[in-house]
């Protein structure tokens, strides 16, 4: 039976008034080029694209006056483009049209409800102003995590680029309407997990402006080469929208990740932070092949972002590729919000290209990574050579999927506490679906190191002199590092917490350079950070207990001078087994009873006579209290080891004892 689709449309369409200080004109800054991009941004100008006559941008009257005072010549292309876009939102159309945030929210819920056989509506989180960030999962078993390639399309990360919202929303409608009747759509929905996030930036969408409710450009706030931008945010991933998307990526690493934009037409692939003559991505033939496929349908043209547009730091597509996903920013229309009558034709132009990317997500190398002893999934790095680039498997099922062209490759599988496994001569066939399956069982190894598992964020670099990559600091030490220049930092996730033990706990390897680096640790990647010490040699050892820490999962390294970070490892490891002490579990104490008030009640399962204790840590990893386990229910009075009541905030609890014990925190 063809699924029913119902759309919720209000009888009266109203748009929120544009929440900006002044309206903007569409202008050409005559003779300006890429070298002036950051100067223009500091004035407040919003750049759309560059052509052979100058920079086409949106500017207020005040900004235009500043440009003229700086010696630029201004040509007005469209007066009050802000009002034009607002009127375009209000216009009706036969099918595709712009919805208000409320209409969109309710319509997404109704689509999911009426098509529950293939749709699951998820809330990734809340925007800065408290609006829902909604993502639709479309698959044949949407409630389950299946061994299938993941595809992610998002729109409207810049809130005023509403045509980008529209084409992702239209794809939801198209897949639902054609599932069960269209052979290609049915196959793709059955064999993929498709995540569609039309309204990434609800605050900007509602206000009709580029930024989120905190005046941050969300496409300058991601953690790959963050900084040196206007409206970049206070820190990498400072904004709730980006933290929600990051957590989604960690749960569901994608093969294909596209962020849709507007203001020009272009298929922009990594890197955003450097020109192709300064640096090219390690798997350039792969991204160019897929870009060319998209271009074949749309004729948008493609290339490394700055070669045709301009340099930016902290972009989504750079982080996506750095995490092992094929990532793009695709500009779909010369206007950010064209008339509603152009939604259908814009979507129809992009639709076959979108379907082609979904199909190609199943091409290449796939498999499942499990523990040889237990058969359980193992979160793992997959390094594929000759490019020697990293990707990740699904942490729940253990499956991985990487797009690769026909050829022969070498795969190396690395997981903390497991023996490294390398497979040579892995062949992707040039026939059928061009996919090969490689299932791997990893062997727990007490001598295998715990190491930095994934990169979370780092500062921008000068690509003309620094052509190293943050991912080179991952995995066991190998002499190949990421160059941290003076004052620059990187944050890494160890995945498995490093615990305090007798002697040294942590070693930081420097592969080159003569600089030093401050090493900090925490059990939350956003801090609070505790100084552990300074790495001053090629192999610096640290005792985390000496600074009052019981465990750390996240490490932040900040350089003084030139410091090439090769690796971070636990000094020793007793292996991965069920008898290992559990990683800390987080809980929140608030002044009142939601979610947790004092005292905190803990309930344990599988209780037997225990010679252990529940240990309570703060965000920095400092041990603040220890409660002996004398029964399956116990209370912590909320006092630290000095008898002082702790402040409201996030804390961690872990059981230390001879046998595993599950802890339930009662609210």
XYZ file of C-alpha atoms in Angstrom, residues 60-520:
461
model
C 23.239 47.526 5.117
C 23.368 51.247 4.354
C 25.819 51.753 7.226
C 28.064 48.981 5.909
C 27.934 50.434 2.401
C 29.091 53.786 3.773
C 31.997 52.065 5.560
C 32.920 50.330 2.299
C 32.952 53.625 0.408
C 35.027 55.221 3.159
C 37.509 52.373 2.754
C 37.865 53.151 -0.952
C 35.508 50.552 -2.440
C 33.081 51.314 -5.253
C 29.531 49.993 -4.680
C 27.078 48.906 -7.377
C 23.486 48.308 -6.223
C 22.065 45.109 -7.740
C 18.805 44.771 -5.762
C 17.592 47.296 -3.243
C 16.248 45.906 0.031
C 16.960 42.268 -0.800
C 15.789 41.545 2.753
C 12.271 42.673 1.853
C 12.380 40.761 -1.423
C 13.154 37.521 0.409
C 10.465 38.219 2.981
C 7.870 38.721 0.241
C 9.042 35.565 -1.516
C 8.337 33.634 1.683
C 4.769 34.925 1.728
C 4.030 33.988 -1.888
C 1.995 30.854 -2.537
C 2.791 28.076 -4.998
C 1.079 24.985 -6.371
C 3.067 22.508 -4.262
C 6.348 23.533 -2.730
C 6.155 26.630 -0.557
C 7.840 28.142 2.468
C 6.350 27.129 5.807
C 6.583 28.933 9.093
C 8.548 27.231 11.847
C 5.296 26.132 13.541
C 3.914 24.707 10.308
C 7.160 22.893 9.639
C 7.293 21.450 13.161
C 3.719 20.184 13.039
C 3.982 18.909 9.476
C 7.094 16.881 10.297
C 5.222 15.256 13.180
C 2.235 14.389 10.988
C 4.407 12.966 8.192
C 6.152 10.722 10.716
C 2.874 9.668 12.316
C 1.175 8.797 9.033
C 4.204 7.026 7.572
C 5.621 5.288 10.621
C 6.612 2.267 8.517
C 9.474 4.277 6.991
C 9.708 7.488 9.061
C 11.022 8.269 12.526
C 11.053 11.868 13.730
C 13.860 12.674 16.160
C 14.683 15.818 18.112
C 18.443 16.341 18.036
C 18.223 19.119 20.609
C 17.130 22.712 21.082
C 18.380 25.829 19.342
C 19.901 28.707 21.278
C 16.417 30.262 21.565
C 14.772 26.967 22.483
C 13.251 25.805 19.190
C 13.270 22.127 18.222
C 15.999 20.836 15.903
C 14.086 18.134 14.017
C 15.575 15.375 11.888
C 13.639 12.718 9.953
C 15.074 9.255 9.610
C 13.735 7.457 6.525
C 14.409 3.735 6.244
C 12.414 0.515 5.994
C 12.885 -0.167 9.727
C 13.199 3.366 11.054
C 12.950 2.410 14.731
C 15.980 0.119 14.479
C 19.668 0.735 13.915
C 20.503 -1.503 10.950
C 23.673 -2.541 9.169
C 23.130 -0.032 6.354
C 25.012 2.982 4.928
C 24.014 6.314 6.483
C 23.314 9.408 4.368
C 22.803 12.853 5.903
C 21.322 15.884 4.106
C 20.765 19.160 5.945
C 19.576 22.628 5.011
C 19.337 26.143 6.392
C 22.434 26.172 8.580
C 22.313 29.814 7.490
C 18.810 30.823 8.468
C 18.187 33.223 5.573
C 19.018 30.575 2.925
C 15.499 29.171 2.920
C 15.630 27.475 -0.460
C 18.173 25.141 1.179
C 15.531 24.272 3.778
C 12.983 23.745 1.031
C 14.826 21.185 -1.082
C 15.638 18.967 1.918
C 12.029 19.178 3.065
C 10.853 18.396 -0.474
C 13.060 15.297 -0.472
C 11.206 14.033 2.600
C 7.911 14.482 0.754
C 9.246 12.839 -2.392
C 10.609 9.724 -0.667
C 7.436 9.216 1.341
C 5.139 9.767 -1.631
C 7.052 7.384 -3.910
C 8.036 4.574 -1.545
C 6.425 1.316 -2.645
C 5.685 2.503 -6.188
C 9.013 3.831 -7.489
C 11.608 1.054 -7.776
C 14.658 3.237 -7.119
C 13.124 5.084 -4.165
C 11.938 1.814 -2.626
C 15.365 0.222 -2.952
C 17.165 3.218 -1.483
C 14.802 3.487 1.485
C 15.077 -0.259 2.110
C 18.888 -0.368 1.912
C 19.928 2.941 3.492
C 19.442 4.960 6.655
C 18.618 8.437 5.330
C 18.687 11.342 7.794
C 17.103 14.584 6.593
C 17.539 17.763 8.662
C 15.794 20.576 6.750
C 15.945 23.310 9.404
C 19.359 23.172 11.062
C 19.084 26.763 12.337
C 15.510 27.411 13.550
C 16.455 30.716 15.180
C 17.842 32.089 11.926
C 14.941 30.691 9.903
C 12.362 32.331 12.157
C 14.200 35.669 12.176
C 15.121 35.586 8.482
C 18.802 36.096 9.252
C 22.032 34.197 8.734
C 23.023 33.607 12.342
C 21.544 31.635 15.219
C 19.946 33.262 18.260
C 23.384 33.885 19.764
C 24.529 35.816 16.656
C 26.915 33.007 15.673
C 27.532 31.748 12.147
C 27.022 28.010 12.681
C 29.134 27.248 9.614
C 32.148 28.908 11.276
C 31.708 27.174 14.646
C 32.699 23.577 13.832
C 35.855 22.071 15.275
C 38.089 21.518 12.243
C 40.452 24.515 11.946
C 38.250 26.759 14.082
C 38.975 30.463 14.587
C 40.017 33.724 12.904
C 36.444 34.351 11.723
C 33.764 36.922 12.488
C 30.729 35.530 14.368
C 32.602 32.279 14.989
C 31.311 31.769 18.539
C 33.156 31.771 21.841
C 34.747 28.352 21.259
C 34.547 25.401 18.870
C 31.069 23.874 19.132
C 29.978 26.620 21.517
C 26.490 26.581 19.981
C 23.803 24.032 20.959
C 22.827 23.418 17.329
C 26.345 22.259 16.456
C 26.765 20.205 19.624
C 23.520 18.406 18.781
C 24.720 17.682 15.236
C 28.094 16.489 16.558
C 26.445 14.012 18.934
C 24.318 12.759 16.027
C 27.459 12.155 13.934
C 29.076 10.213 16.768
C 25.985 7.989 16.975
C 25.507 7.700 13.221
C 28.704 8.193 11.205
C 27.641 8.850 7.619
C 29.078 7.902 4.256
C 27.636 11.013 2.576
C 27.097 14.323 4.397
C 25.715 17.322 2.491
C 24.965 20.771 3.898
C 22.783 22.774 1.482
C 23.258 26.526 1.012
C 22.175 29.308 -1.350
C 23.382 32.643 -2.662
C 25.168 31.189 -5.684
C 25.363 27.789 -7.413
C 28.385 25.638 -6.657
C 29.370 22.171 -5.386
C 31.981 23.056 -2.766
C 34.122 20.238 -1.402
C 36.886 20.281 1.268
C 39.068 21.909 2.188
C 37.445 25.260 3.051
C 40.457 26.612 4.943
C 43.063 26.462 2.162
C 43.444 26.682 -1.596
C 44.055 23.528 -3.596
C 47.595 24.640 -4.431
C 48.308 24.796 -0.672
C 46.718 21.502 0.216
C 44.346 18.941 -1.273
C 42.322 16.316 0.525
C 43.939 12.867 0.799
C 41.184 11.127 -1.185
C 40.686 13.785 -3.839
C 39.664 11.350 -6.654
C 36.768 10.077 -4.536
C 35.296 13.478 -3.717
C 35.820 14.662 -7.293
C 34.061 11.586 -8.690
C 30.982 12.194 -6.536
C 31.096 15.946 -7.171
C 31.178 15.291 -10.918
C 28.146 13.012 -10.573
C 26.229 15.826 -8.863
C 27.412 18.312 -11.469
C 26.246 16.048 -14.302
C 22.641 16.556 -13.171
C 22.725 20.192 -12.003
C 25.587 21.825 -13.982
C 26.531 23.726 -10.829
C 30.276 23.073 -11.313
C 32.442 21.854 -8.458
C 35.788 22.369 -6.778
C 37.603 22.980 -3.532
C 35.638 25.750 -1.836
C 38.126 28.657 -1.754
C 39.260 28.103 -5.340
C 35.919 29.403 -6.581
C 34.491 31.088 -3.474
C 36.546 32.167 -0.452
C 38.473 30.836 2.553
C 36.610 29.954 5.745
C 37.517 28.191 8.978
C 35.308 26.008 11.154
C 33.032 24.711 8.380
C 30.820 21.629 8.461
C 32.234 20.006 5.353
C 35.813 20.144 6.610
C 34.872 18.518 9.907
C 32.794 15.927 8.018
C 35.709 14.890 5.864
C 38.104 14.990 8.806
C 35.796 12.473 10.500
C 35.899 10.154 7.492
C 32.725 11.187 5.648
C 32.365 12.538 2.110
C 31.276 16.118 2.834
C 30.075 19.101 0.791
C 28.478 22.505 1.018
C 26.249 22.661 -2.057
C 24.908 26.047 -3.166
C 21.627 25.494 -5.018
C 20.311 28.922 -6.078
C 21.619 32.376 -6.881
C 19.006 33.790 -4.491
C 18.921 32.716 -0.876
C 15.135 32.794 -0.781
C 13.750 32.842 -4.317
C 9.990 32.987 -4.952
C 8.081 29.934 -3.748
C 7.241 29.173 -7.371
C 10.911 28.221 -7.843
C 11.021 25.652 -5.043
C 9.735 22.804 -7.209
C 12.061 23.482 -10.125
C 15.071 23.827 -7.788
C 14.213 20.564 -6.062
C 13.567 18.781 -9.361
C 16.959 19.924 -10.611
C 18.693 18.558 -7.506
C 16.548 15.453 -6.989
C 18.366 13.037 -9.346
C 21.715 14.212 -7.967
C 20.518 13.665 -4.388
C 19.295 10.177 -5.265
C 22.623 9.438 -6.972
C 24.549 10.334 -3.799
C 22.246 8.112 -1.741
C 22.879 5.259 -4.165
C 26.673 5.741 -4.180
C 26.698 5.526 -0.365
C 26.410 1.756 -0.778
C 29.433 1.508 -3.046
C 32.919 0.651 -1.747
C 33.905 -1.202 1.425
C 31.628 -2.321 4.223
C 31.763 -4.715 7.146
C 31.281 -5.304 10.862
C 33.868 -5.088 13.642
C 33.360 -7.266 16.717
C 35.217 -8.597 19.752
C 36.725 -12.011 18.965
C 35.951 -13.261 22.473
C 32.429 -11.928 23.071
C 31.090 -11.190 19.590
C 30.048 -7.727 20.783
C 30.553 -4.643 18.554
C 33.814 -2.754 19.051
C 33.997 1.019 18.370
C 36.923 1.223 15.997
C 39.018 3.386 13.702
C 39.249 2.191 10.090
C 42.332 3.477 8.252
C 42.263 2.934 4.490
C 45.429 3.198 2.402
C 47.051 4.362 0.202
C 45.524 7.635 1.440
C 45.826 6.478 5.091
C 42.660 8.323 6.096
C 40.472 7.479 9.081
C 36.763 6.731 9.455
C 34.607 5.171 12.167
C 32.068 2.412 12.564
C 28.651 2.552 14.180
C 29.269 2.301 17.952
C 26.106 0.242 18.588
C 26.198 -2.334 15.769
C 29.860 -2.182 14.829
C 29.158 -1.808 11.093
C 31.174 0.508 8.848
C 30.637 1.789 5.298
C 33.076 3.789 3.183
C 32.630 4.981 -0.375
C 35.476 3.747 -2.554
C 35.999 3.353 -6.285
C 36.980 -0.011 -7.785
C 40.563 -0.857 -6.878
C 42.783 -2.585 -4.314
C 43.243 -1.190 -0.809
C 44.790 -1.885 2.578
C 42.635 -1.602 5.720
C 43.937 -1.200 9.267
C 41.577 -1.538 12.238
C 42.539 0.129 15.519
C 40.624 0.117 18.809
C 41.996 1.005 22.253
C 42.897 -2.169 24.159
C 42.773 -4.424 21.085
C 45.398 -5.907 18.840
C 45.755 -3.907 15.638
C 44.579 -5.804 12.548
C 45.634 -5.041 8.963
C 44.129 -6.551 5.815
C 45.936 -6.180 2.508
C 44.675 -6.639 -1.050
C 41.052 -5.732 -0.291
C 39.444 -5.471 -3.720
C 36.449 -3.289 -4.594
C 35.092 -4.939 -7.772
C 34.283 -3.066 -10.948
C 30.953 -4.844 -11.350
C 27.493 -5.017 -9.855
C 27.140 -2.628 -6.908
C 30.957 -2.341 -6.673
C 30.985 -3.223 -2.979
C 33.050 -5.653 -0.935
C 32.311 -6.869 2.606
C 35.057 -7.221 5.204
C 34.048 -8.526 8.642
C 36.741 -8.271 11.304
C 37.107 -9.787 14.768
C 39.490 -7.891 17.026
C 41.420 -9.644 19.780
C 41.611 -8.025 23.233
C 45.260 -7.502 24.112
C 46.481 -6.474 27.602
C 49.622 -5.019 26.049
C 47.767 -2.890 23.475
C 47.786 0.820 24.344
C 44.880 3.078 25.065
C 45.203 5.962 22.600
C 43.500 9.095 21.335
C 40.482 7.752 19.479
C 38.984 10.795 17.780
C 39.602 14.451 17.187
C 36.992 16.886 18.505
C 38.420 20.304 17.718
C 41.538 22.311 16.973
C 42.585 25.871 16.076
C 43.062 27.033 12.517
C 46.500 26.755 10.904
C 48.377 28.718 8.275
C 48.072 26.217 5.386
C 50.854 27.783 3.381
C 53.368 26.510 5.986
C 51.430 23.921 8.002
C 50.087 21.104 5.853
C 49.576 18.550 8.610
C 46.221 17.146 9.705
C 44.742 16.811 13.229
C 43.954 13.112 12.647
C 47.696 12.380 12.531
C 47.656 12.711 16.336
C 45.235 9.770 16.623
C 46.107 6.137 17.250
C 49.369 4.727 18.674
C 52.561 6.746 18.148
C 54.029 6.289 14.693
C 56.270 9.314 14.137
C 53.634 11.114 12.062
C 52.183 14.075 13.952
C 49.958 17.144 13.750
C 51.866 20.412 13.941
C 50.627 22.664 16.722
C 51.988 26.158 16.269
C 52.545 28.565 19.128
C 49.380 29.154 21.165
C 47.296 26.649 19.176
C 45.421 23.762 20.786
C 43.718 20.466 20.008
C 41.116 18.439 21.953
C 41.136 14.638 21.657
C 38.801 11.909 22.927
C 40.542 8.877 24.425
C 37.243 6.910 24.223
C 38.354 4.647 27.067
C 39.134 6.707 30.180
C 42.710 6.752 31.447
C 42.593 5.801 35.141
C 44.952 6.744 37.922
C 47.207 3.877 38.941
C 50.528 3.389 40.657
C 53.198 5.321 38.815
C 52.718 7.133 35.525
C 49.389 7.033 33.685
C 49.796 9.011 30.480
C 52.446 9.553 27.827
C 52.463 12.359 25.221
C 54.611 11.771 22.136
C 56.183 14.606 20.153
C 57.352 13.640 16.672
C 59.124 16.899 15.739
C 59.657 20.482 16.828
C 61.379 21.869 19.887
C 58.366 23.506 21.536
C 56.535 22.472 24.675
C 52.835 21.910 25.288
C 50.450 22.290 28.218
C 48.525 19.043 28.767
C 45.075 19.264 30.382
